[in-house]
Amino acid sequence: MTGDEALPPGTQQIDAGAARRQRRRLAASEQAPWLHQEVAARMLDRLPVIRLQPTAVLQSRPSTGGGDEGLRQHYPQATQLWLEPEDDVRALLAQRLRRGFMQSVMDRLRGSAPPELVAEPPPGAAQLAWSNMELHAEADKPALVRRWHAGLAVEGCLMFSCLGPDSFIELRPIYAREGWGMPAPDWVDMHDLGDLLVHAGFADPVMDQEHLRLTWGSPADLLRDLRALGGNLAPDRMRGLRTKGWRERLMRALESLRGPDGRLSLSIELVYGHAFKPQPKVKVAATTEVSLDQMRAMVRGAGKH
C-alpha cells in the first residue's frame, strides 16, 4: 500500500507479536487486569439500554475482559461462548476452566452452564457480542470485527470498550525528551472505530467516550500498575533489555507527572460502542438469487414491523 492510498477504517500500527505475548500473559492470570475489571463494571451498568434477553452471549477474548461473572448474573440462562482464536491462549483458558470444574458444577446446579470455548464463533449463534478492553490491542481490527459480525444473529447487538487516543498522553513528551521511542501506539479514535463497524456490516453504531484521571503516590506504584495492563505494543518502542540505571532514570523522569496535589497522574480515555447486525440486504439486478436462509431472515424481519 502506498502513502497515497486510503487506509481502511480503524487501521493502526500495532506490534502483532507483542500483542500475542501480552494476551498469553493475561490468559495465564486468574484475573483480568485491574483497569479492565473496572471498565467491565461500567459496561455492565450500560447493559439495561440493550433490551435483549439473549439465549447466547459471545465473549470475545474473555481473558482480557473480566466481565464473565457479571454477564452470567445478567443472563443466567444464556449460553456463554468464549471466543479465543489463538491456539496457545485457548489452551490456557481451557486449563483455567478445568481448574474451575467444581465451581462449574455449582453453577450448573444454580442453572448456569459453564462456558463453551471456541476458536471461531458459530455463525449467527449469539444475540449479544461482548468485547471489553480488547480492540485497541488488536493488530488486525477489521478481521476481529468481522468475527463479531459473523457470530451475531440478525438484529443481535455488539457492545465493546477500548482505549482512546488520550490514554497515557502525559508519557509521550517524557519518552520523546529521553529518546525512548513511543510509550504506546497511537490509539484509534471513536469516529474511526464507528466507521470500522459500518465497514464490517454493522448498523446504527453509537459511540461514547469517558476520561479518567488516575493518580499514584510514587513512580514505583505507577509502573507496577501499568505493567499489570500488559505492555507496550508500539512497533517503534525502544528495544533491548533495560538496566538498573535506565530504571532509575525512568523513575526520576516520572516525577514530572506530579501535580499540585503531590500525586503522579495519567489520563485514560475509554471508548464505548454498541451497534446492531441488520437484516441482510439483497443486491438488485436483472436476475437476483436469494438463498432460502436469506429469504427466511427477511421474512422474519418484515413480520416484526
PDB file of C-alpha atoms in Angstrom:
ATOM      1  CA  MET A   1       0.000   0.000   0.000  1.00  0.00           C
ATOM      2  CA  THR A   2       1.407   3.410  -0.981  1.00  0.00           C
ATOM      3  CA  GLY A   3       1.132   6.590   1.044  1.00  0.00           C
ATOM      4  CA  ASP A   4      -1.424   7.960  -1.437  1.00  0.00           C
ATOM      5  CA  GLU A   5      -3.923   5.151  -0.845  1.00  0.00           C
ATOM      6  CA  ALA A   6      -6.656   5.487   1.740  1.00  0.00           C
ATOM      7  CA  LEU A   7      -6.186   3.208   4.734  1.00  0.00           C
ATOM      8  CA  PRO A   8      -9.104   1.037   5.880  1.00  0.00           C
ATOM      9  CA  PRO A   9     -11.064   2.444   8.833  1.00  0.00           C
ATOM     10  CA  GLY A  10      -9.539   1.528  12.173  1.00  0.00           C
ATOM     11  CA  THR A  11      -6.068   0.956  10.732  1.00  0.00           C
ATOM     12  CA  GLN A  12      -3.396   1.242  13.421  1.00  0.00           C
ATOM     13  CA  GLN A  13       0.229   0.282  13.830  1.00  0.00           C
ATOM     14  CA  ILE A  14       0.374  -2.468  16.470  1.00  0.00           C
ATOM     15  CA  ASP A  15       3.222  -4.902  17.074  1.00  0.00           C
ATOM     16  CA  ALA A  16       1.321  -8.142  16.441  1.00  0.00           C
ATOM     17  CA  GLY A  17       3.966 -10.321  18.118  1.00  0.00           C
ATOM     18  CA  ALA A  18       3.966  -8.176  21.260  1.00  0.00           C
ATOM     19  CA  ALA A  19       0.161  -8.273  21.290  1.00  0.00           C
ATOM     20  CA  ARG A  20       0.179 -12.080  21.175  1.00  0.00           C
ATOM     21  CA  ARG A  21       2.672 -12.246  24.038  1.00  0.00           C
ATOM     22  CA  GLN A  22       0.535  -9.827  26.028  1.00  0.00           C
ATOM     23  CA  ARG A  23      -2.569 -11.970  25.526  1.00  0.00           C
ATOM     24  CA  ARG A  24      -0.677 -15.065  26.717  1.00  0.00           C
ATOM     25  CA  ARG A  25       0.401 -13.274  29.899  1.00  0.00           C
ATOM     26  CA  LEU A  26      -3.139 -12.097  30.594  1.00  0.00           C
ATOM     27  CA  ALA A  27      -4.620 -15.537  29.893  1.00  0.00           C
ATOM     28  CA  ALA A  28      -2.173 -17.150  32.337  1.00  0.00           C
ATOM     29  CA  SER A  29      -3.560 -14.995  35.135  1.00  0.00           C
ATOM     30  CA  GLU A  30      -6.685 -15.964  37.050  1.00  0.00           C
ATOM     31  CA  GLN A  31      -7.998 -12.389  36.841  1.00  0.00           C
ATOM     32  CA  ALA A  32      -8.213  -9.694  34.205  1.00  0.00           C
ATOM     33  CA  PRO A  33      -6.132  -6.530  34.804  1.00  0.00           C
ATOM     34  CA  TRP A  34      -7.447  -4.076  37.409  1.00  0.00           C
ATOM     35  CA  LEU A  35      -8.408  -1.426  34.841  1.00  0.00           C
ATOM     36  CA  HIS A  36     -10.208  -3.951  32.645  1.00  0.00           C
ATOM     37  CA  GLN A  37     -12.275  -5.134  35.600  1.00  0.00           C
ATOM     38  CA  GLU A  38     -13.311  -1.557  36.349  1.00  0.00           C
ATOM     39  CA  VAL A  39     -14.288  -0.933  32.722  1.00  0.00           C
ATOM     40  CA  ALA A  40     -16.224  -4.224  32.669  1.00  0.00           C
ATOM     41  CA  ALA A  41     -18.267  -2.986  35.642  1.00  0.00           C
ATOM     42  CA  ARG A  42     -19.018   0.255  33.790  1.00  0.00           C
ATOM     43  CA  MET A  43     -20.068  -1.694  30.691  1.00  0.00           C
ATOM     44  CA  LEU A  44     -22.345  -3.904  32.760  1.00  0.00           C
ATOM     45  CA  ASP A  45     -24.034  -0.768  34.086  1.00  0.00           C
ATOM     46  CA  ARG A  46     -24.862   0.098  30.465  1.00  0.00           C
ATOM     47  CA  LEU A  47     -26.498  -3.245  29.681  1.00  0.00           C
ATOM     48  CA  PRO A  48     -30.062  -2.146  30.585  1.00  0.00           C
ATOM     49  CA  VAL A  49     -30.126   0.109  27.490  1.00  0.00           C
ATOM     50  CA  ILE A  50     -29.852  -3.068  25.392  1.00  0.00           C
ATOM     51  CA  ARG A  51     -33.336  -4.565  25.517  1.00  0.00           C
ATOM     52  CA  LEU A  52     -32.286  -8.078  24.687  1.00  0.00           C
ATOM     53  CA  GLN A  53     -32.664 -11.348  26.502  1.00  0.00           C
ATOM     54  CA  PRO A  54     -30.034 -13.350  24.647  1.00  0.00           C
ATOM     55  CA  THR A  55     -30.037 -17.122  24.605  1.00  0.00           C
ATOM     56  CA  ALA A  56     -26.297 -16.994  23.809  1.00  0.00           C
ATOM     57  CA  VAL A  57     -23.600 -14.415  24.599  1.00  0.00           C
ATOM     58  CA  LEU A  58     -20.345 -14.297  22.621  1.00  0.00           C
ATOM     59  CA  GLN A  59     -17.491 -13.101  24.873  1.00  0.00           C
ATOM     60  CA  SER A  60     -14.550 -12.084  22.733  1.00  0.00           C
ATOM     61  CA  ARG A  61     -11.201 -12.964  24.367  1.00  0.00           C
ATOM     62  CA  PRO A  62     -12.595 -13.212  27.918  1.00  0.00           C
ATOM     63  CA  SER A  63      -9.115 -13.483  29.470  1.00  0.00           C
ATOM     64  CA  THR A  64      -8.676  -9.819  28.597  1.00  0.00           C
ATOM     65  CA  GLY A  65     -12.016  -8.505  29.740  1.00  0.00           C
ATOM     66  CA  GLY A  66     -13.148  -9.671  33.169  1.00  0.00           C
ATOM     67  CA  GLY A  67     -16.895  -9.419  32.569  1.00  0.00           C
ATOM     68  CA  ASP A  68     -17.874 -13.103  32.683  1.00  0.00           C
ATOM     69  CA  GLU A  69     -19.337 -13.147  36.200  1.00  0.00           C
ATOM     70  CA  GLY A  70     -21.451 -10.044  35.576  1.00  0.00           C
ATOM     71  CA  LEU A  71     -22.749 -11.364  32.256  1.00  0.00           C
ATOM     72  CA  ARG A  72     -23.767 -14.622  33.934  1.00  0.00           C
ATOM     73  CA  GLN A  73     -25.667 -12.682  36.566  1.00  0.00           C
ATOM     74  CA  HIS A  74     -27.456 -10.596  33.938  1.00  0.00           C
ATOM     75  CA  TYR A  75     -28.259 -13.585  31.709  1.00  0.00           C
ATOM     76  CA  PRO A  76     -28.220 -16.716  33.924  1.00  0.00           C
ATOM     77  CA  GLN A  77     -29.942 -18.902  31.323  1.00  0.00           C
ATOM     78  CA  ALA A  78     -27.810 -17.821  28.363  1.00  0.00           C
ATOM     79  CA  THR A  79     -25.060 -19.960  26.875  1.00  0.00           C
ATOM     80  CA  GLN A  80     -21.717 -18.220  27.281  1.00  0.00           C
ATOM     81  CA  LEU A  81     -19.393 -18.663  24.284  1.00  0.00           C
ATOM     82  CA  TRP A  82     -15.745 -17.801  24.935  1.00  0.00           C
ATOM     83  CA  LEU A  83     -14.130 -16.744  21.655  1.00  0.00           C
ATOM     84  CA  GLU A  84     -10.342 -17.156  21.542  1.00  0.00           C
ATOM     85  CA  PRO A  85      -8.838 -17.609  18.053  1.00  0.00           C
ATOM     86  CA  GLU A  86      -5.246 -18.282  19.185  1.00  0.00           C
ATOM     87  CA  ASP A  87      -4.436 -21.916  19.983  1.00  0.00           C
ATOM     88  CA  ASP A  88      -1.963 -21.310  22.824  1.00  0.00           C
ATOM     89  CA  VAL A  89      -4.191 -18.763  24.577  1.00  0.00           C
ATOM     90  CA  ARG A  90      -7.187 -21.057  24.148  1.00  0.00           C
ATOM     91  CA  ALA A  91      -5.185 -23.856  25.801  1.00  0.00           C
ATOM     92  CA  LEU A  92      -4.506 -21.588  28.795  1.00  0.00           C
ATOM     93  CA  LEU A  93      -8.210 -20.792  29.062  1.00  0.00           C
ATOM     94  CA  ALA A  94      -9.054 -24.500  28.877  1.00  0.00           C
ATOM     95  CA  GLN A  95      -6.714 -25.096  31.829  1.00  0.00           C
ATOM     96  CA  ARG A  96      -8.468 -22.344  33.750  1.00  0.00           C
ATOM     97  CA  LEU A  97     -11.841 -23.943  33.058  1.00  0.00           C
ATOM     98  CA  ARG A  98     -10.563 -27.326  34.259  1.00  0.00           C
ATOM     99  CA  ARG A  99      -9.272 -25.731  37.467  1.00  0.00           C
ATOM    100  CA  GLY A 100     -12.722 -24.255  37.984  1.00  0.00           C
ATOM    101  CA  PHE A 101     -14.530 -27.544  37.357  1.00  0.00           C
ATOM    102  CA  MET A 102     -16.149 -27.755  40.817  1.00  0.00           C
ATOM    103  CA  GLN A 103     -17.321 -24.163  40.556  1.00  0.00           C
ATOM    104  CA  SER A 104     -18.804 -25.027  37.165  1.00  0.00           C
ATOM    105  CA  VAL A 105     -20.709 -27.880  38.795  1.00  0.00           C
ATOM    106  CA  MET A 106     -22.150 -25.441  41.326  1.00  0.00           C
ATOM    107  CA  ASP A 107     -23.044 -23.052  38.503  1.00  0.00           C
ATOM    108  CA  ARG A 108     -24.950 -25.813  36.734  1.00  0.00           C
ATOM    109  CA  LEU A 109     -26.856 -26.572  39.922  1.00  0.00           C
ATOM    110  CA  ARG A 110     -27.876 -22.911  40.036  1.00  0.00           C
ATOM    111  CA  GLY A 111     -28.946 -23.037  36.387  1.00  0.00           C
ATOM    112  CA  SER A 112     -25.819 -21.539  34.818  1.00  0.00           C
ATOM    113  CA  ALA A 113     -23.818 -23.774  32.461  1.00  0.00           C
ATOM    114  CA  PRO A 114     -20.037 -23.480  32.113  1.00  0.00           C
ATOM    115  CA  PRO A 115     -18.816 -21.517  29.079  1.00  0.00           C
ATOM    116  CA  GLU A 116     -18.085 -23.102  25.706  1.00  0.00           C
ATOM    117  CA  LEU A 117     -14.590 -22.335  24.421  1.00  0.00           C
ATOM    118  CA  VAL A 118     -14.481 -21.769  20.636  1.00  0.00           C
ATOM    119  CA  ALA A 119     -11.803 -20.835  18.097  1.00  0.00           C
ATOM    120  CA  GLU A 120     -14.335 -19.299  15.717  1.00  0.00           C
ATOM    121  CA  PRO A 121     -17.831 -18.064  16.531  1.00  0.00           C
ATOM    122  CA  PRO A 122     -20.617 -20.364  15.329  1.00  0.00           C
ATOM    123  CA  PRO A 123     -22.372 -18.403  12.541  1.00  0.00           C
ATOM    124  CA  GLY A 124     -25.262 -16.352  13.881  1.00  0.00           C
ATOM    125  CA  ALA A 125     -25.199 -18.143  17.237  1.00  0.00           C
ATOM    126  CA  ALA A 126     -25.300 -15.206  19.676  1.00  0.00           C
ATOM    127  CA  GLN A 127     -27.697 -12.343  20.255  1.00  0.00           C
ATOM    128  CA  LEU A 128     -25.085 -10.350  22.189  1.00  0.00           C
ATOM    129  CA  ALA A 129     -21.382  -9.993  21.387  1.00  0.00           C
ATOM    130  CA  TRP A 130     -19.247  -8.544  24.191  1.00  0.00           C
ATOM    131  CA  SER A 131     -15.670  -7.270  23.962  1.00  0.00           C
ATOM    132  CA  ASN A 132     -14.052  -5.435  26.858  1.00  0.00           C
ATOM    133  CA  MET A 133     -10.694  -3.624  26.522  1.00  0.00           C
ATOM    134  CA  GLU A 134      -9.637  -5.782  23.578  1.00  0.00           C
ATOM    135  CA  LEU A 135      -9.963  -3.843  20.328  1.00  0.00           C
ATOM    136  CA  HIS A 136      -7.228  -1.251  20.940  1.00  0.00           C
ATOM    137  CA  ALA A 137      -4.623  -4.041  21.319  1.00  0.00           C
ATOM    138  CA  GLU A 138      -5.660  -5.963  18.192  1.00  0.00           C
ATOM    139  CA  ALA A 139      -3.301  -5.685  15.213  1.00  0.00           C
ATOM    140  CA  ASP A 140      -5.955  -6.720  12.658  1.00  0.00           C
ATOM    141  CA  LYS A 141      -9.023  -4.849  13.832  1.00  0.00           C
ATOM    142  CA  PRO A 142     -11.133  -5.381  10.663  1.00  0.00           C
ATOM    143  CA  ALA A 143     -10.717  -9.170  10.945  1.00  0.00           C
ATOM    144  CA  LEU A 144     -11.746  -9.145  14.613  1.00  0.00           C
ATOM    145  CA  VAL A 145     -14.831  -7.031  13.941  1.00  0.00           C
ATOM    146  CA  ARG A 146     -15.799  -9.377  11.082  1.00  0.00           C
ATOM    147  CA  ARG A 147     -15.619 -12.278  13.564  1.00  0.00           C
ATOM    148  CA  TRP A 148     -18.025 -10.480  15.869  1.00  0.00           C
ATOM    149  CA  HIS A 149     -20.380  -9.804  12.964  1.00  0.00           C
ATOM    150  CA  ALA A 150     -20.277 -13.447  11.839  1.00  0.00           C
ATOM    151  CA  GLY A 151     -21.050 -14.730  15.347  1.00  0.00           C
ATOM    152  CA  LEU A 152     -24.094 -12.497  15.827  1.00  0.00           C
ATOM    153  CA  ALA A 153     -27.629 -13.385  14.854  1.00  0.00           C
ATOM    154  CA  VAL A 154     -29.536 -10.882  12.745  1.00  0.00           C
ATOM    155  CA  GLU A 155     -30.651  -7.971  14.965  1.00  0.00           C
ATOM    156  CA  GLY A 156     -28.124  -9.058  17.586  1.00  0.00           C
ATOM    157  CA  CYS A 157     -26.131  -6.402  19.420  1.00  0.00           C
ATOM    158  CA  LEU A 158     -22.413  -5.751  19.830  1.00  0.00           C
ATOM    159  CA  MET A 159     -21.062  -3.993  22.941  1.00  0.00           C
ATOM    160  CA  PHE A 160     -17.378  -3.138  23.256  1.00  0.00           C
ATOM    161  CA  SER A 161     -14.896  -0.899  25.027  1.00  0.00           C
ATOM    162  CA  CYS A 162     -11.270   0.035  24.374  1.00  0.00           C
ATOM    163  CA  LEU A 163      -8.668   2.722  24.989  1.00  0.00           C
ATOM    164  CA  GLY A 164      -8.896   6.011  23.090  1.00  0.00           C
ATOM    165  CA  PRO A 165      -6.197   8.418  21.797  1.00  0.00           C
ATOM    166  CA  ASP A 166      -5.854  10.456  25.015  1.00  0.00           C
ATOM    167  CA  SER A 167      -4.700   7.450  27.045  1.00  0.00           C
ATOM    168  CA  PHE A 168      -1.273   7.909  28.692  1.00  0.00           C
ATOM    169  CA  ILE A 169      -0.612  11.091  26.696  1.00  0.00           C
ATOM    170  CA  GLU A 170       1.477  12.507  29.556  1.00  0.00           C
ATOM    171  CA  LEU A 171       4.114   9.832  28.917  1.00  0.00           C
ATOM    172  CA  ARG A 172       4.709  10.889  25.303  1.00  0.00           C
ATOM    173  CA  PRO A 173       6.703  14.091  25.938  1.00  0.00           C
ATOM    174  CA  ILE A 174       8.761  12.294  28.607  1.00  0.00           C
ATOM    175  CA  TYR A 175       9.692   9.476  26.238  1.00  0.00           C
ATOM    176  CA  ALA A 176      10.362  11.902  23.376  1.00  0.00           C
ATOM    177  CA  ARG A 177      12.643  14.026  25.559  1.00  0.00           C
ATOM    178  CA  GLU A 178      14.612  10.979  26.729  1.00  0.00           C
ATOM    179  CA  GLY A 179      14.790   9.371  23.272  1.00  0.00           C
ATOM    180  CA  TRP A 180      12.941   6.228  24.356  1.00  0.00           C
ATOM    181  CA  GLY A 181      10.620   5.843  21.358  1.00  0.00           C
ATOM    182  CA  MET A 182       6.848   5.629  21.835  1.00  0.00           C
ATOM    183  CA  PRO A 183       5.337   4.616  25.200  1.00  0.00           C
ATOM    184  CA  ALA A 184       2.185   3.308  23.474  1.00  0.00           C
ATOM    185  CA  PRO A 185       0.672   3.092  19.987  1.00  0.00           C
ATOM    186  CA  ASP A 186      -1.455   5.897  18.578  1.00  0.00           C
ATOM    187  CA  TRP A 187      -4.824   4.585  19.661  1.00  0.00           C
ATOM    188  CA  VAL A 188      -7.684   4.820  17.143  1.00  0.00           C
ATOM    189  CA  ASP A 189     -10.355   7.448  17.874  1.00  0.00           C
ATOM    190  CA  MET A 190     -14.023   6.611  18.291  1.00  0.00           C
ATOM    191  CA  HIS A 191     -15.108   8.087  14.950  1.00  0.00           C
ATOM    192  CA  ASP A 192     -12.765   5.795  13.014  1.00  0.00           C
ATOM    193  CA  LEU A 193     -13.934   2.859  15.126  1.00  0.00           C
ATOM    194  CA  GLY A 194     -17.536   3.702  14.207  1.00  0.00           C
ATOM    195  CA  ASP A 195     -16.545   3.712  10.532  1.00  0.00           C
ATOM    196  CA  LEU A 196     -14.872   0.333  11.061  1.00  0.00           C
ATOM    197  CA  LEU A 197     -18.137  -1.121  12.403  1.00  0.00           C
ATOM    198  CA  VAL A 198     -20.133   0.162   9.438  1.00  0.00           C
ATOM    199  CA  HIS A 199     -17.484  -1.142   7.021  1.00  0.00           C
ATOM    200  CA  ALA A 200     -17.873  -4.616   8.599  1.00  0.00           C
ATOM    201  CA  GLY A 201     -21.652  -4.610   8.134  1.00  0.00           C
ATOM    202  CA  PHE A 202     -22.943  -3.276  11.460  1.00  0.00           C
ATOM    203  CA  ALA A 203     -25.729  -0.712  11.600  1.00  0.00           C
ATOM    204  CA  ASP A 204     -26.543   2.240  13.855  1.00  0.00           C
ATOM    205  CA  PRO A 205     -23.237   2.402  15.748  1.00  0.00           C
ATOM    206  CA  VAL A 206     -23.397   4.573  18.863  1.00  0.00           C
ATOM    207  CA  MET A 207     -20.039   5.699  20.227  1.00  0.00           C
ATOM    208  CA  ASP A 208     -19.252   7.333  23.554  1.00  0.00           C
ATOM    209  CA  GLN A 209     -16.126   8.295  25.458  1.00  0.00           C
ATOM    210  CA  GLU A 210     -15.123   8.807  29.072  1.00  0.00           C
ATOM    211  CA  HIS A 211     -11.979  10.367  30.538  1.00  0.00           C
ATOM    212  CA  LEU A 212     -10.381   9.185  33.764  1.00  0.00           C
ATOM    213  CA  ARG A 213      -7.513  10.682  35.762  1.00  0.00           C
ATOM    214  CA  LEU A 214      -5.580   8.051  37.663  1.00  0.00           C
ATOM    215  CA  THR A 215      -3.159   9.044  40.424  1.00  0.00           C
ATOM    216  CA  TRP A 216      -0.340   7.331  42.323  1.00  0.00           C
ATOM    217  CA  GLY A 217       1.817   8.212  45.272  1.00  0.00           C
ATOM    218  CA  SER A 218       5.106   7.007  43.777  1.00  0.00           C
ATOM    219  CA  PRO A 219       6.703   6.113  40.408  1.00  0.00           C
ATOM    220  CA  ALA A 220       7.106   2.506  41.609  1.00  0.00           C
ATOM    221  CA  ASP A 221       3.345   2.190  42.204  1.00  0.00           C
ATOM    222  CA  LEU A 222       2.600   3.713  38.796  1.00  0.00           C
ATOM    223  CA  LEU A 223       4.951   1.317  36.989  1.00  0.00           C
ATOM    224  CA  ARG A 224       3.561  -1.695  38.847  1.00  0.00           C
ATOM    225  CA  ASP A 225       0.010  -0.907  37.755  1.00  0.00           C
ATOM    226  CA  LEU A 226       0.977  -0.117  34.151  1.00  0.00           C
ATOM    227  CA  ARG A 227       2.918  -3.380  33.914  1.00  0.00           C
ATOM    228  CA  ALA A 228      -0.202  -5.262  35.025  1.00  0.00           C
ATOM    229  CA  LEU A 229      -2.025  -3.975  31.929  1.00  0.00           C
ATOM    230  CA  GLY A 230       0.228  -5.984  29.624  1.00  0.00           C
ATOM    231  CA  GLY A 231       2.983  -3.970  27.982  1.00  0.00           C
ATOM    232  CA  ASN A 232       3.933  -1.551  25.211  1.00  0.00           C
ATOM    233  CA  LEU A 233       2.563  -2.539  21.783  1.00  0.00           C
ATOM    234  CA  ALA A 234       4.079   0.319  19.760  1.00  0.00           C
ATOM    235  CA  PRO A 235       6.202  -1.014  16.852  1.00  0.00           C
ATOM    236  CA  ASP A 236       8.656   1.885  17.308  1.00  0.00           C
ATOM    237  CA  ARG A 237       9.102   1.436  21.050  1.00  0.00           C
ATOM    238  CA  MET A 238      12.630   1.292  22.448  1.00  0.00           C
ATOM    239  CA  ARG A 239      14.085  -2.211  22.072  1.00  0.00           C
ATOM    240  CA  GLY A 240      16.534  -4.167  24.171  1.00  0.00           C
ATOM    241  CA  LEU A 241      16.963  -5.097  27.815  1.00  0.00           C
ATOM    242  CA  ARG A 242      16.628  -2.426  30.476  1.00  0.00           C
ATOM    243  CA  THR A 243      19.358  -1.748  33.008  1.00  0.00           C
ATOM    244  CA  LYS A 244      19.123  -0.679  36.622  1.00  0.00           C
ATOM    245  CA  GLY A 245      20.447   2.734  35.570  1.00  0.00           C
ATOM    246  CA  TRP A 246      17.698   3.085  32.948  1.00  0.00           C
ATOM    247  CA  ARG A 247      15.036   2.263  35.550  1.00  0.00           C
ATOM    248  CA  GLU A 248      16.413   4.877  37.922  1.00  0.00           C
ATOM    249  CA  ARG A 249      16.370   7.405  35.087  1.00  0.00           C
ATOM    250  CA  LEU A 250      12.765   6.489  34.319  1.00  0.00           C
ATOM    251  CA  MET A 251      11.759   6.887  37.960  1.00  0.00           C
ATOM    252  CA  ARG A 252      13.262  10.379  38.034  1.00  0.00           C
ATOM    253  CA  ALA A 253      11.560  11.312  34.744  1.00  0.00           C
ATOM    254  CA  LEU A 254       8.163  10.185  36.051  1.00  0.00           C
ATOM    255  CA  GLU A 255       8.418  12.720  38.862  1.00  0.00           C
ATOM    256  CA  SER A 256       7.422  15.344  36.264  1.00  0.00           C
ATOM    257  CA  LEU A 257       3.910  13.838  36.399  1.00  0.00           C
ATOM    258  CA  ARG A 258       3.456  15.044  39.973  1.00  0.00           C
ATOM    259  CA  GLY A 259       0.714  17.658  40.238  1.00  0.00           C
ATOM    260  CA  PRO A 260      -0.255  20.329  42.790  1.00  0.00           C
ATOM    261  CA  ASP A 261      -1.850  17.628  44.960  1.00  0.00           C
ATOM    262  CA  GLY A 262       1.533  15.925  45.252  1.00  0.00           C
ATOM    263  CA  ARG A 263       0.451  12.825  43.294  1.00  0.00           C
ATOM    264  CA  LEU A 264       1.557  11.445  39.928  1.00  0.00           C
ATOM    265  CA  SER A 265      -1.255  11.351  37.386  1.00  0.00           C
ATOM    266  CA  LEU A 266      -2.029   9.856  33.982  1.00  0.00           C
ATOM    267  CA  SER A 267      -5.040  10.282  31.694  1.00  0.00           C
ATOM    268  CA  ILE A 268      -7.137   7.403  30.394  1.00  0.00           C
ATOM    269  CA  GLU A 269      -9.656   7.766  27.576  1.00  0.00           C
ATOM    270  CA  LEU A 270     -12.238   4.999  27.418  1.00  0.00           C
ATOM    271  CA  VAL A 271     -14.232   4.444  24.237  1.00  0.00           C
ATOM    272  CA  TYR A 272     -17.553   2.602  24.399  1.00  0.00           C
ATOM    273  CA  GLY A 273     -19.589   1.457  21.434  1.00  0.00           C
ATOM    274  CA  HIS A 274     -22.572  -0.595  20.504  1.00  0.00           C
ATOM    275  CA  ALA A 275     -24.117  -1.494  17.166  1.00  0.00           C
ATOM    276  CA  PHE A 276     -26.594  -3.954  15.668  1.00  0.00           C
ATOM    277  CA  LYS A 277     -26.354  -6.566  12.958  1.00  0.00           C
ATOM    278  CA  PRO A 278     -29.030  -5.572  10.440  1.00  0.00           C
ATOM    279  CA  GLN A 279     -31.155  -7.663   8.157  1.00  0.00           C
ATOM    280  CA  PRO A 280     -29.131  -8.742   5.109  1.00  0.00           C
ATOM    281  CA  LYS A 281     -29.559  -6.562   2.045  1.00  0.00           C
ATOM    282  CA  VAL A 282     -30.120  -8.205  -1.304  1.00  0.00           C
ATOM    283  CA  LYS A 283     -28.454  -6.557  -4.288  1.00  0.00           C
ATOM    284  CA  VAL A 284     -30.992  -5.874  -7.007  1.00  0.00           C
ATOM    285  CA  ALA A 285     -30.019  -6.933 -10.513  1.00  0.00           C
ATOM    286  CA  ALA A 286     -31.726  -8.161 -13.678  1.00  0.00           C
ATOM    287  CA  THR A 287     -31.582 -11.610 -12.101  1.00  0.00           C
ATOM    288  CA  THR A 288     -31.309 -11.813  -8.324  1.00  0.00           C
ATOM    289  CA  GLU A 289     -30.588 -15.034  -6.457  1.00  0.00           C
ATOM    290  CA  VAL A 290     -31.646 -15.243  -2.817  1.00  0.00           C
ATOM    291  CA  SER A 291     -30.815 -18.210  -0.592  1.00  0.00           C
ATOM    292  CA  LEU A 292     -33.603 -19.823   1.400  1.00  0.00           C
ATOM    293  CA  ASP A 293     -31.891 -18.764   4.653  1.00  0.00           C
ATOM    294  CA  GLN A 294     -31.727 -15.134   3.479  1.00  0.00           C
ATOM    295  CA  MET A 295     -35.392 -15.221   2.468  1.00  0.00           C
ATOM    296  CA  ARG A 296     -36.415 -16.623   5.864  1.00  0.00           C
ATOM    297  CA  ALA A 297     -34.376 -13.926   7.658  1.00  0.00           C
ATOM    298  CA  MET A 298     -36.008 -11.157   5.604  1.00  0.00           C
ATOM    299  CA  VAL A 299     -39.495 -12.544   6.165  1.00  0.00           C
ATOM    300  CA  ARG A 300     -38.896 -12.773   9.927  1.00  0.00           C
ATOM    301  CA  GLY A 301     -37.627  -9.203   9.941  1.00  0.00           C
ATOM    302  CA  ALA A 302     -40.597  -7.904   7.952  1.00  0.00           C
ATOM    303  CA  GLY A 303     -43.002  -9.607  10.334  1.00  0.00           C
ATOM    304  CA  LYS A 304     -41.655  -7.580  13.275  1.00  0.00           C
ATOM    305  CA  HIS A 305     -42.645  -4.201  11.813  1.00  0.00           C
TER     306      HIS A 305
END
